[in-house]
Coordinates of C-alpha atoms in Angstrom, one line a residue:
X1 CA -10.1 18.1 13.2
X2 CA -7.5 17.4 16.3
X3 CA -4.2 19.4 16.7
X4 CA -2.0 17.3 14.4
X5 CA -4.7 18.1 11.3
X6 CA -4.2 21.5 12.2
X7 CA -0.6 21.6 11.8
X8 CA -0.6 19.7 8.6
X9 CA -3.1 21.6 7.3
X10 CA -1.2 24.8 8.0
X11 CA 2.1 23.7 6.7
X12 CA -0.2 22.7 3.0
X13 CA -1.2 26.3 2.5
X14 CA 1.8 26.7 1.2
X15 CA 1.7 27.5 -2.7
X16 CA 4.8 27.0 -5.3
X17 CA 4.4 29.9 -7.6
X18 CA 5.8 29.3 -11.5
X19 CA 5.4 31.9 -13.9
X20 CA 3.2 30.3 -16.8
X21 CA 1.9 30.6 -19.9
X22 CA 0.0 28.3 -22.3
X23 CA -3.5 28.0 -23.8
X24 CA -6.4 26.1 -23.3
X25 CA -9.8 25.6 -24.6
X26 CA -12.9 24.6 -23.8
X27 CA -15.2 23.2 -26.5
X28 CA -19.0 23.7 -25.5
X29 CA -20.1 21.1 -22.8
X30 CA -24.2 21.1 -23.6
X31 CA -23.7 25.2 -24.5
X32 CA -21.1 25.8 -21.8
X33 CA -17.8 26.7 -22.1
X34 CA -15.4 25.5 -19.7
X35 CA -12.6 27.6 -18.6
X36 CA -12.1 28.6 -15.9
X37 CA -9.3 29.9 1.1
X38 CA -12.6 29.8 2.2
X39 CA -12.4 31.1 5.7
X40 CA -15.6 31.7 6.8
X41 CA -19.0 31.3 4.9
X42 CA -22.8 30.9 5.5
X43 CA -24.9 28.1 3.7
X44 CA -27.6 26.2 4.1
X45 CA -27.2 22.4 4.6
X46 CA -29.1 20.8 2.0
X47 CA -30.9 17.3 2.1
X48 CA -27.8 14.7 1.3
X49 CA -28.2 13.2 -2.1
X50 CA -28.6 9.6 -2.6
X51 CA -25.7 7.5 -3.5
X52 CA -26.0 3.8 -5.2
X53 CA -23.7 1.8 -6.4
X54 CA -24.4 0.6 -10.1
X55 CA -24.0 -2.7 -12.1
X56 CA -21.1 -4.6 -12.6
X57 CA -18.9 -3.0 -15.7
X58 CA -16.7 -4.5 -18.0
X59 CA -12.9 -4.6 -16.9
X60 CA -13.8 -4.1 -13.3
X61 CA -12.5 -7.3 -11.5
X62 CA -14.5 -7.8 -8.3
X63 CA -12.2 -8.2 -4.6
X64 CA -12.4 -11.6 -3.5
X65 CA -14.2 -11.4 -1.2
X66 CA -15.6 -7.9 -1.3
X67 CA -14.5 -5.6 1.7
X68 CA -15.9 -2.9 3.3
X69 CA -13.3 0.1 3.7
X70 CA -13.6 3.1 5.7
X71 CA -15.6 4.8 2.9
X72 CA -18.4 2.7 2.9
X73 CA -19.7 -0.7 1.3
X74 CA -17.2 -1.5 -2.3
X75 CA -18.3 -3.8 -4.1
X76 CA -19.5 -5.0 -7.6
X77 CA -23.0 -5.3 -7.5
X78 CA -25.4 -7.0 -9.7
X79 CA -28.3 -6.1 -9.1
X80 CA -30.9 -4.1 -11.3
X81 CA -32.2 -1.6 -11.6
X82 CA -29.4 0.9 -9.8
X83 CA -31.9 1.9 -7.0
X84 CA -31.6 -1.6 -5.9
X85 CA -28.4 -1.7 -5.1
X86 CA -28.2 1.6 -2.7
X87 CA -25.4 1.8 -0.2
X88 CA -23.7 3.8 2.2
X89 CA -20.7 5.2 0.7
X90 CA -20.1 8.0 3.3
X91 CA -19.9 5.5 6.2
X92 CA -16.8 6.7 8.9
X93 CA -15.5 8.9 6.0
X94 CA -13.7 11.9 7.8
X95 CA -11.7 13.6 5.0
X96 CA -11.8 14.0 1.3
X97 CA -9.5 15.3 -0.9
X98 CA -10.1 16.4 -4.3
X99 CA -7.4 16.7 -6.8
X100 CA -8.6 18.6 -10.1
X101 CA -6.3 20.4 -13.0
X102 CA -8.2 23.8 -13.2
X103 CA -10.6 26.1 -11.4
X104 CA -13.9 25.6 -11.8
X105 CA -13.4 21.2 -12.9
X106 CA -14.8 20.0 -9.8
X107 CA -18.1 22.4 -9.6
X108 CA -19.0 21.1 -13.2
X109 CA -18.5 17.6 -12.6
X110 CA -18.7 17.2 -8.8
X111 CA -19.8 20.0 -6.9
X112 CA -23.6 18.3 -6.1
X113 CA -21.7 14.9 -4.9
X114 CA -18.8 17.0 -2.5
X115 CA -22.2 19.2 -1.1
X116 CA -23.8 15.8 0.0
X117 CA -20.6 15.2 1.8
X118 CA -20.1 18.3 3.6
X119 CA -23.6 18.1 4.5
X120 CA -22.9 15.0 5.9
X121 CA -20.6 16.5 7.9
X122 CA -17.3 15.5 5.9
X123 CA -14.5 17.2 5.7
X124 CA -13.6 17.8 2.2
X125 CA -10.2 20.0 0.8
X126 CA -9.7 20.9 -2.5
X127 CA -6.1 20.7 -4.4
X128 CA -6.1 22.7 -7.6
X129 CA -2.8 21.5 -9.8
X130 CA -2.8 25.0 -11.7
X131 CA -4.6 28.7 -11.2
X132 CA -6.3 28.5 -14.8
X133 CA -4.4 31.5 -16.0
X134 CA -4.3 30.4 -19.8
X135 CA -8.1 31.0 -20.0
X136 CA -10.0 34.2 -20.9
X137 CA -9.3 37.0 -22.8
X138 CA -5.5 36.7 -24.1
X139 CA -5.0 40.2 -23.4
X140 CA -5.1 39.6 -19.6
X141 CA -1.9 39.3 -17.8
X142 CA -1.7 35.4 -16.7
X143 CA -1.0 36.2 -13.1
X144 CA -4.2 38.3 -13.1
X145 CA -6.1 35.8 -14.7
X146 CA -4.8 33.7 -11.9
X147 CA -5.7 35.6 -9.2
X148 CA -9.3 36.3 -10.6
X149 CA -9.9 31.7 -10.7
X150 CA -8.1 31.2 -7.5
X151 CA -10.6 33.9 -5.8
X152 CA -13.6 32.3 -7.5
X153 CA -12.7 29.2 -6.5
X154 CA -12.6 29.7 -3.5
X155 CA -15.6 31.8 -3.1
X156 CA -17.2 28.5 -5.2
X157 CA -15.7 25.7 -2.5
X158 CA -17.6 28.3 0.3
X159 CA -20.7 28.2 -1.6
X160 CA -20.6 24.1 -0.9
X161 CA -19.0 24.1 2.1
X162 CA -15.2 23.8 1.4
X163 CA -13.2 25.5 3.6
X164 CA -9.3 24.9 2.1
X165 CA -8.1 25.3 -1.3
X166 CA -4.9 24.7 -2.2
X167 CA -2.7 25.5 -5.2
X168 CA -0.1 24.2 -6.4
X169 CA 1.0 26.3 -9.2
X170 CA 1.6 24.1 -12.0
X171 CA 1.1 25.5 -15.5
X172 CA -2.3 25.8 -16.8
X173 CA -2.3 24.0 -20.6
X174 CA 0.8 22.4 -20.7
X175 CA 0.0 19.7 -17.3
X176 CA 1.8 16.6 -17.1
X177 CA 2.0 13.7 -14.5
X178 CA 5.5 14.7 -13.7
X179 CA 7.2 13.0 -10.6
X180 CA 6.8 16.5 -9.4
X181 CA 3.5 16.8 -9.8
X182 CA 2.7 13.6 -8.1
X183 CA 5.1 14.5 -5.1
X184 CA 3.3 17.4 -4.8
X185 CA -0.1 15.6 -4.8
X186 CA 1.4 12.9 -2.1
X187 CA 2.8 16.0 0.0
X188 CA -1.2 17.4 0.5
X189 CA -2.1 13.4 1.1
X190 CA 0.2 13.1 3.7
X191 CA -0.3 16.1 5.6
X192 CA -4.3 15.9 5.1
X193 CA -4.4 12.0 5.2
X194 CA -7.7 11.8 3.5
X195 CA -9.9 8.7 3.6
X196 CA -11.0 9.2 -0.5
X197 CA -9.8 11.0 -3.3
X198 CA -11.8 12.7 -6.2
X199 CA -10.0 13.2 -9.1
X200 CA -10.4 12.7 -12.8
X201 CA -9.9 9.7 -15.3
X202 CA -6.7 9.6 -16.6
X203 CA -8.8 7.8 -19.7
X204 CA -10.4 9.1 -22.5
X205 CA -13.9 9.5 -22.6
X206 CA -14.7 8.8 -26.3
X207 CA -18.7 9.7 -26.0
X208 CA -17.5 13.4 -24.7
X209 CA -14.4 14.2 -25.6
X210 CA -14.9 17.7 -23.9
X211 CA -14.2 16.6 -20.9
X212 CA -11.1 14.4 -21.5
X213 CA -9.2 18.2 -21.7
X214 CA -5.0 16.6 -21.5
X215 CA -4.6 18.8 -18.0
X216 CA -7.7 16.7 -16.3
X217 CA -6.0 13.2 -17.4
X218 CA -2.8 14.5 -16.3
X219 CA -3.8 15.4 -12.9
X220 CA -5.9 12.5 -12.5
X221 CA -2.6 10.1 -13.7
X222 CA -0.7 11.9 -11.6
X223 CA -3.5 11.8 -8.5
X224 CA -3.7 7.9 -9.1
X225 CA 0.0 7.9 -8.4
X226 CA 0.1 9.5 -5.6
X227 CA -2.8 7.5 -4.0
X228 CA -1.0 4.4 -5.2
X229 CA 2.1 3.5 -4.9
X230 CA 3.6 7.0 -3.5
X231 CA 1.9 8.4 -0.2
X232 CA 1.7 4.7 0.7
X233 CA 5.6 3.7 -0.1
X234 CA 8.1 5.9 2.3
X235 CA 10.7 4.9 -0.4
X236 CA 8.5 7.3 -2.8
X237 CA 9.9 10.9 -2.8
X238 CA 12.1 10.7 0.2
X239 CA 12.5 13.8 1.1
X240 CA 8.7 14.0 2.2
X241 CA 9.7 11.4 5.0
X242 CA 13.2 12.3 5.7
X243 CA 12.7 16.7 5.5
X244 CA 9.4 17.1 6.4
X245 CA 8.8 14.2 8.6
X246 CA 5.2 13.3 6.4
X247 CA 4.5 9.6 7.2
X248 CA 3.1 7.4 4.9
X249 CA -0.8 7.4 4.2
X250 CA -3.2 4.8 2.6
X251 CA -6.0 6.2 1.1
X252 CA -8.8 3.8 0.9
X253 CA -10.9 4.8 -1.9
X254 CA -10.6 6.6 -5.3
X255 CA -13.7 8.6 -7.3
X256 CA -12.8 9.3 -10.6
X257 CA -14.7 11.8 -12.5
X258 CA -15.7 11.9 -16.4
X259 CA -14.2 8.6 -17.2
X260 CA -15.5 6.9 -20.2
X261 CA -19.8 5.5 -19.3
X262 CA -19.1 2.0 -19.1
X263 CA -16.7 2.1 -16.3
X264 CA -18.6 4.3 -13.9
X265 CA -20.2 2.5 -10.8
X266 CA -21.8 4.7 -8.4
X267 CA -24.3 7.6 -8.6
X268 CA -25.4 10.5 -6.9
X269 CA -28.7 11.7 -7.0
X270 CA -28.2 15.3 -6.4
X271 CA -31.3 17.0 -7.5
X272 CA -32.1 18.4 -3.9
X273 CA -28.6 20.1 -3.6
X274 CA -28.8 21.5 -7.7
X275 CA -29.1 24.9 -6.5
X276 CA -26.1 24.7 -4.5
X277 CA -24.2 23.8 -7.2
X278 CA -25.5 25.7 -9.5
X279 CA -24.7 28.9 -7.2
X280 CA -20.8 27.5 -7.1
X281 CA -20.6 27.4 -10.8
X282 CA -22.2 30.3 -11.1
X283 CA -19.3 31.9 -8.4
X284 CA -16.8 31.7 -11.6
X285 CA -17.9 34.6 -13.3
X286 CA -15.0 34.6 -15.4
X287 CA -16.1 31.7 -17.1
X288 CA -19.9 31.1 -16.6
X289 CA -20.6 34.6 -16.5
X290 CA -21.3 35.3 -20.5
X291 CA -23.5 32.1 -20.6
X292 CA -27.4 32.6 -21.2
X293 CA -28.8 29.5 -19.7
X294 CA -26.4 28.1 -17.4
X295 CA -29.2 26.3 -15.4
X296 CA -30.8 24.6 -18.2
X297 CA -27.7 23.7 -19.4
X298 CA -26.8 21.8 -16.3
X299 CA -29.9 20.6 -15.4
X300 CA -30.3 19.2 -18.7
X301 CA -26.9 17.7 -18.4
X302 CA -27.7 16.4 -14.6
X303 CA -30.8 15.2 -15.7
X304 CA -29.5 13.1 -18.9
X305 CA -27.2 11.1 -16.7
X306 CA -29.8 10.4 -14.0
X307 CA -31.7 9.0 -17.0
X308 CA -29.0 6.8 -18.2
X309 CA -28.2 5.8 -14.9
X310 CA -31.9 4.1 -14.2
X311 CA -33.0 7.5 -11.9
X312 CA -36.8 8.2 -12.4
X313 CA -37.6 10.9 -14.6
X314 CA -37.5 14.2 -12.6
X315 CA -33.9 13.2 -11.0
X316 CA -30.5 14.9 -11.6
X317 CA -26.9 12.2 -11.3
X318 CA -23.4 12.9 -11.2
X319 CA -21.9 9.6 -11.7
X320 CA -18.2 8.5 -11.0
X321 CA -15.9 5.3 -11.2
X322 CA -14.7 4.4 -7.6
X323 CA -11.7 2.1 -7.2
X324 CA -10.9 0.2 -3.6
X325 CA -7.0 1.2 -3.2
X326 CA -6.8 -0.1 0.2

């Protein structure tokens, strides 16, 4: 990272604190109940997972011609089974941001795909909309609660090699893609100027419900937003451009995370890096902690969407929608 990252990464640490409250829930997700700064860490660098790009989906109109972006090979493929179709996704990819609503969202649904990227050499930053502080046991001050997620977050982005968390401070429970949420968002995109952004589907997914929580299609809305039109359009938020001098940035891809099945198009193999994951869920005590069989939960859940995706038996997925924005 040159000089000018430096900077702009320095000036993102900054937090806006709000005083919150609210409630959320977490149903069970296969016998798991979801609730829930890096600076220096030692891991092991696993072998990178396999990425492919799956069969053309319904509603997913096809760039004429197809382009290859920064990120890699997008296009809609049609070939099958998956494994014929494998790419490169993380070709001249330098910086990833992901955008998630709690603590803890990406390491369930993304932590195997962000540790192929780091591995890779990838620089990936993490922007958490809220501290998860309307979680746990009600009788826990919500500023402790936050300070307990924030901490296990980050010890969880180490664990995968995530060096930068940021939070924003929005209110856990009662999330909202608010034109200051997504000036927020475009402020970290502007100073970080990442070539992809994770984030979750702003839509529904019927099939699961549990993880189509209101807060993760919020930040996802508001993510979209600020990937397209805002940290692209210097008429967006003005005062990013005219106080804090943040240029405009076009992000060139978007991974969206537990979107409904139909409309996901890439998977990751990432049964060599489970344990990595595994160990950064396991770093939110808070909210794994009580749980008897975390790891057959996961695997089992890893290893249902491998199946579905066309991944031989044996093989764990995460699998994602991912949208060309450039």
């Amino acid at each position: 990272m040159d000089a000018d990252d430096d900077s702009r990464m320095s000036e993102s640490k900054t937090i806006h604190e709000r005083s919150t409250t609210g409630q959320k829930g977490f149903p069970p997700l296969f016998g798991i109940c979801r609730r829930g700064t890096a600076r220096s860490f030692t891991w092991s660098r696993p072998a990178l997972g396999v990425q492919f790009a799956l069969p053309g989906i319904p509603g997913d109109r096809p760039r004429d011609p197809p382009r290859n972006h920064s990120s890699g090979t997008y296009h809609r493929p049609t070939l099958s089974p998956m494994t014929d179709a494998l790419d490169e996704p993380t070709r001249d990819v330098q910086r990833v941001l992901v955008v998630t609503a709690h603590p803890d969202d990406v390491d369930f649904g993304a932590a195997g795909t962000v540790t192929t990227w780091t591995a890779s050499g990838i620089e990936v930053v993490y922007c958490v909309c809220t501290s998860g502080e309307a979680s746990g046991d009600p009788t826990t001050p919500p500023e402790t609660t936050a300070r307990t997620r924030e901490a296990e977050q980050r010890a969880a982005a180490a664990t995968v090699g995530v060096r930068e968390v940021l939070f924003l401070g929005h209110p856990d429970g009662r999330l909202t893609p608010s034109l200051e949420l997504r000036r927020d968002i475009t402020r970290v995109i502007r100073r970080f100027r990442p070539h992809r952004v994770l984030t979750w589907s702003p839509e529904i997914n019927w099939e699961f419900l549990v993880t189509s929580h209101p807060d993760h299609r919020a930040a996802g809305e508001a993510a979209l937003a600020a990937v397209y039109p805002d940290a692209r359009n210097p008429h967006a938020h003005p005062e990013l451009l005219v106080d804090e001098g943040l240029q405009p940035w076009v992000v060139h891809e978007l991974w969206l995370a537990d979107g409904p099945p139909e409309r996901r198009n890439r998977v990751v193999d990432v049964t060599d890096v489970f344990p990595t994951k595994l160990a950064a869920l396991r770093a939110h005590r808070s909210q794994t902690g009580h749980l008897p069989d975390l790891a057959g939960d996961i695997r089992g859940w890893l290893a249902e969407t491998a199946r579905r995706s066309g991944l031989p038996e044996g093989r764990l997925a995460e699998t994602f929608q991912v949208v060309s924005t450039a």
